[in-house]
Amino acid sequence: MRITLRQLEIFTAIAASENVSRAAGQLAMSQSAASSALVELERQFDCPLFDRIGKSLRLNATGRGLLPQAREILARGADIESYLAGGTLGPLAVGATLTIGNYLATLIVAEHLRRHPASKVQLRVANTSAIIEQLLHFELDIGLIEGEASHPDLLLEAWLEDSLVVFCAPQHALASHGMATPAELAAQQWVVREHGSGTRALFDRVIGKALPDLRIQLELEHTEAIKRAVESGLGIGCLSRLSLREAFRRGSLVEIKTPFDLRRHFYFARHRQRHLSPATQSFIALCRETSGTAHDTDALTLPFIG
């Protein structure tokens, strides 16, 4: 072969940092050696991979096409190294949407590392659209998402059922009101997740469609910030029941019953062309082991909820 794994490693590092010097530092090599390796790769095939803009390098169309293939080959190379080293699991890049990341994924990653102390795991927590983008660019091995994704390059596997819940502070007028009517809900100020999140997508599809004149008071990216805002009396909110279990137990927030069906699923998501590595298989199995016989998030046993 005319191409080496080291060349691909240098190429992907430069693509990520858009700077030869920073990439060289990450790879513990000199800047001149990294630059020479890139130049040699481009010269071998008479095929530039970057546009040079001052000291920055931006992937051109050919480079963008090569990047996911290079990442895939490097991931497989890491699996081979792990196998030859005695079965140590290779590195794992996990993406999780905010609800799953904050309340489940961190626990599962901690257990994965306890069982496989020599392994390396990178956990990225972001909203659904960001996790999907990273999966499509081969930046993640597996994604744990709470929103629907219909991209043809993604494979989805259902994990747990979840549901969104409308909630308010204990002193709110709807706190002990029974079933709230659409008119009563439309009259409220709402504190909700941002566009791009799976939670917001379901909220808009169900409640937003039914109540087109909804009064959005505040949009926030984090569930805990929304809970604090609602506790402070800024309005009512709508979040995953999983994220509200402890607040409901303490009585700091109260569920508002509504006529809407807000059920959804948590999914394992991965790129259909991404190699399913032993580390990824092990992590998915651990996720299922952690959820046990629970079919929905209400039935999960969580260490931080008494």
XYZ file of C-alpha atoms in Angstrom:
306
model
C 0.000 0.000 0.000
C 1.153 3.531 -0.739
C -0.619 4.999 2.292
C 0.101 4.411 5.984
C -1.975 4.597 9.143
C 0.399 7.265 10.443
C -0.338 9.457 7.439
C -4.055 9.073 8.064
C -3.587 9.829 11.763
C -1.718 13.051 10.928
C -4.304 13.973 8.314
C -7.243 13.551 10.733
C -5.439 15.511 13.469
C -4.795 18.415 11.091
C -8.372 18.269 9.859
C -9.650 18.532 13.431
C -7.401 21.426 14.493
C -7.044 23.151 11.082
C -3.459 23.885 12.106
C -0.307 21.799 11.568
C 1.417 23.037 14.716
C -1.476 22.139 17.018
C -1.901 18.744 15.340
C 1.809 18.013 15.742
C 1.602 18.856 19.432
C -1.308 16.473 19.923
C 0.659 13.706 18.181
C 3.913 14.431 20.052
C 5.880 15.112 16.885
C 7.604 18.112 15.366
C 5.710 20.570 13.208
C 8.073 19.964 10.299
C 7.523 16.199 10.490
C 3.739 16.621 10.497
C 3.877 19.084 7.616
C 6.146 16.790 5.608
C 3.839 13.822 6.173
C 0.842 15.787 4.895
C 2.717 17.099 1.871
C 3.919 13.583 1.055
C 0.368 12.214 1.294
C -0.933 14.864 -1.100
C 2.040 14.425 -3.451
C 1.679 10.627 -3.572
C -1.714 10.948 -5.216
C -1.271 14.409 -6.727
C -4.363 15.360 -4.773
C -4.549 18.395 -2.432
C -6.682 17.741 0.639
C -6.738 21.236 2.159
C -7.154 24.847 1.126
C -4.358 26.927 2.668
C -5.704 30.139 4.251
C -2.870 31.909 6.030
C -1.708 29.554 8.769
C -5.009 27.684 8.734
C -5.850 24.652 6.626
C -9.459 24.008 5.634
C -10.545 20.709 4.171
C -11.431 20.888 0.488
C -14.047 18.613 -1.108
C -11.591 15.727 -1.497
C -10.414 16.074 2.103
C -13.983 16.107 3.394
C -14.659 12.887 1.489
C -11.522 11.243 2.862
C -12.037 12.226 6.510
C -14.789 9.750 7.495
C -12.994 6.925 5.685
C -9.748 7.772 7.484
C -11.477 7.834 10.866
C -13.071 4.465 10.171
C -9.748 2.868 9.206
C -8.051 4.311 12.311
C -10.858 2.972 14.513
C -10.391 -0.494 13.065
C -6.638 -0.200 13.536
C -7.194 0.626 17.209
C -9.342 -2.503 17.568
C -6.558 -4.634 16.055
C -4.005 -3.119 18.431
C -6.295 -3.829 21.373
C -6.774 -7.421 20.264
C -3.038 -8.004 19.857
C -2.385 -6.374 23.245
C -4.458 -9.007 24.994
C -8.080 -8.115 24.582
C -8.122 -4.584 25.992
C -11.085 -2.708 24.566
C -10.199 0.024 22.112
C -11.042 3.714 22.534
C -14.715 4.636 22.423
C -16.409 7.906 21.464
C -19.934 8.154 22.869
C -22.399 10.931 22.177
C -25.448 11.460 24.371
C -28.284 13.932 24.216
C -28.691 16.090 27.285
C -31.317 14.132 29.204
C -29.568 10.807 28.624
C -26.121 12.334 29.133
C -26.976 13.982 32.438
C -28.980 11.172 33.988
C -27.815 7.881 32.433
C -24.739 8.024 30.211
C -22.335 9.285 32.877
C -23.304 6.386 35.156
C -22.829 3.862 32.342
C -19.487 5.325 31.249
C -18.263 5.188 34.867
C -19.210 1.512 35.084
C -17.593 0.799 31.696
C -14.333 2.319 32.937
C -14.567 0.425 36.229
C -14.816 -2.848 34.318
C -12.238 -1.877 31.687
C -9.777 0.464 33.458
C -7.305 0.405 30.569
C -9.859 1.600 28.034
C -10.404 5.212 26.993
C -13.854 6.754 26.626
C -14.803 10.172 25.322
C -18.336 11.284 26.233
C -19.852 14.220 24.386
C -23.160 15.613 25.651
C -25.149 17.851 23.289
C -28.623 18.174 21.813
C -30.016 15.690 19.312
C -29.137 17.604 16.151
C -25.512 18.037 17.276
C -25.121 14.339 18.138
C -26.589 13.343 14.767
C -24.154 15.649 12.953
C -21.214 14.080 14.803
C -22.437 10.579 13.974
C -22.758 11.482 10.298
C -19.183 12.843 10.283
C -17.839 9.644 11.883
C -16.813 11.554 15.022
C -18.708 9.150 17.302
C -18.909 5.378 17.570
C -22.354 5.388 19.150
C -25.003 7.948 19.988
C -27.649 7.750 22.708
C -30.416 10.010 21.488
C -33.893 10.969 22.650
C -35.218 12.351 19.385
C -36.284 10.822 16.112
C -33.680 10.704 13.343
C -34.636 9.727 9.809
C -31.306 10.178 8.024
C -30.647 7.271 5.608
C -27.057 6.859 6.840
C -28.130 6.240 10.440
C -29.218 3.002 12.090
C -31.541 3.355 15.097
C -32.227 0.705 17.717
C -34.870 1.348 20.376
C -33.629 1.214 23.963
C -36.081 2.639 26.513
C -39.463 4.292 26.425
C -39.641 7.741 27.982
C -42.213 10.513 28.135
C -42.275 14.262 28.486
C -44.107 15.785 31.441
C -45.587 19.267 31.855
C -44.724 20.637 35.282
C -44.837 23.700 37.501
C -43.789 25.035 40.906
C -45.845 23.821 43.913
C -47.345 27.277 44.426
C -48.527 27.602 40.812
C -52.280 27.793 40.181
C -52.205 24.563 38.120
C -50.278 22.576 40.746
C -53.391 21.049 42.344
C -55.784 21.682 39.500
C -56.214 18.176 38.118
C -56.229 17.739 34.341
C -55.338 21.029 32.644
C -57.338 21.999 29.565
C -55.704 23.184 26.332
C -57.067 26.675 26.972
C -55.495 26.780 30.436
C -52.151 25.604 29.075
C -52.258 28.121 26.225
C -52.673 30.932 28.753
C -49.420 30.055 30.568
C -45.885 31.343 30.129
C -43.605 28.465 29.073
C -39.931 27.719 29.753
C -38.708 25.184 27.177
C -35.692 23.561 25.535
C -33.999 25.079 22.518
C -34.668 24.172 18.870
C -32.512 21.219 17.822
C -33.211 19.166 20.929
C -35.291 16.005 20.776
C -37.368 17.296 23.680
C -38.228 20.512 21.821
C -39.035 18.620 18.618
C -41.634 16.459 20.394
C -42.974 19.461 22.329
C -43.485 21.416 19.095
C -44.965 18.437 17.264
C -47.580 17.719 19.946
C -48.196 20.714 22.207
C -47.047 23.402 19.782
C -49.294 22.033 17.055
C -52.302 21.844 19.380
C -51.646 25.281 20.895
C -50.356 27.470 18.028
C -50.485 30.673 20.110
C -48.239 29.257 22.816
C -46.434 31.909 24.876
C -42.752 30.949 25.061
C -41.230 32.988 27.871
C -37.731 31.498 27.832
C -35.679 28.963 25.845
C -32.768 27.263 27.628
C -30.280 24.578 26.601
C -30.065 22.738 29.916
C -32.705 20.807 31.824
C -31.455 21.928 35.228
C -31.701 25.582 34.205
C -35.289 25.030 33.061
C -36.161 23.337 36.352
C -34.683 26.230 38.351
C -36.562 28.771 36.231
C -39.866 26.974 36.769
C -39.187 26.606 40.487
C -38.649 30.372 40.571
C -42.097 30.975 39.116
C -41.121 32.076 35.587
C -43.649 29.757 33.991
C -44.398 26.092 33.382
C -42.100 23.650 31.612
C -42.020 20.381 29.700
C -39.140 17.931 30.154
C -38.391 14.225 30.314
C -39.950 12.440 33.264
C -36.501 10.968 33.896
C -35.029 14.424 34.537
C -37.887 15.294 36.929
C -38.062 12.175 39.077
C -35.992 13.537 41.943
C -37.698 16.966 41.890
C -41.118 15.273 42.009
C -39.965 13.075 44.900
C -38.752 16.121 46.865
C -41.861 18.115 46.001
C -39.916 21.061 44.565
C -41.802 20.612 41.265
C -45.257 19.218 40.512
C -46.602 17.398 37.450
C -49.478 18.970 35.535
C -51.726 16.357 33.950
C -52.503 17.130 30.297
C -54.530 15.470 27.529
C -51.457 15.132 25.296
C -49.575 11.934 24.382
C -45.912 12.806 24.965
C -44.379 9.333 24.854
C -41.118 8.763 22.977
C -38.112 6.401 22.863
C -34.449 6.598 23.699
C -32.386 5.099 20.857
C -28.945 3.740 20.123
C -27.855 5.495 16.940
C -24.845 4.760 14.756
C -23.636 5.306 11.220
C -24.534 2.330 9.055
C -21.013 2.316 7.558
C -19.273 2.548 10.934
C -17.562 -0.627 12.088
C -19.274 -1.981 15.217
C -16.179 -2.382 17.364
C -15.895 -4.687 20.393
C -15.832 -1.577 22.603
C -19.088 -0.328 21.073
C -20.724 -3.742 21.396
C -19.620 -3.948 25.017
C -20.969 -0.472 25.767
C -24.379 -1.171 24.194
C -24.595 -4.425 26.181
C -23.790 -2.483 29.366
C -26.528 0.047 28.575
C -29.037 -2.775 28.277
C -27.704 -4.407 31.434
C -28.079 -1.105 33.302
C -31.701 -0.700 32.231
C -32.354 -4.361 33.059
C -35.978 -5.394 32.710
C -37.224 -1.787 32.740
C -39.180 -0.923 29.610
C -39.415 2.780 30.432
C -37.460 5.361 32.388
C -40.014 5.382 35.223
C -39.014 1.837 36.144
C -35.262 2.482 36.154
C -33.399 2.134 39.431
C -31.141 5.167 39.791
C -28.605 5.665 42.619
C -29.353 9.382 43.066
C -33.087 8.874 43.585
C -34.237 7.373 46.860
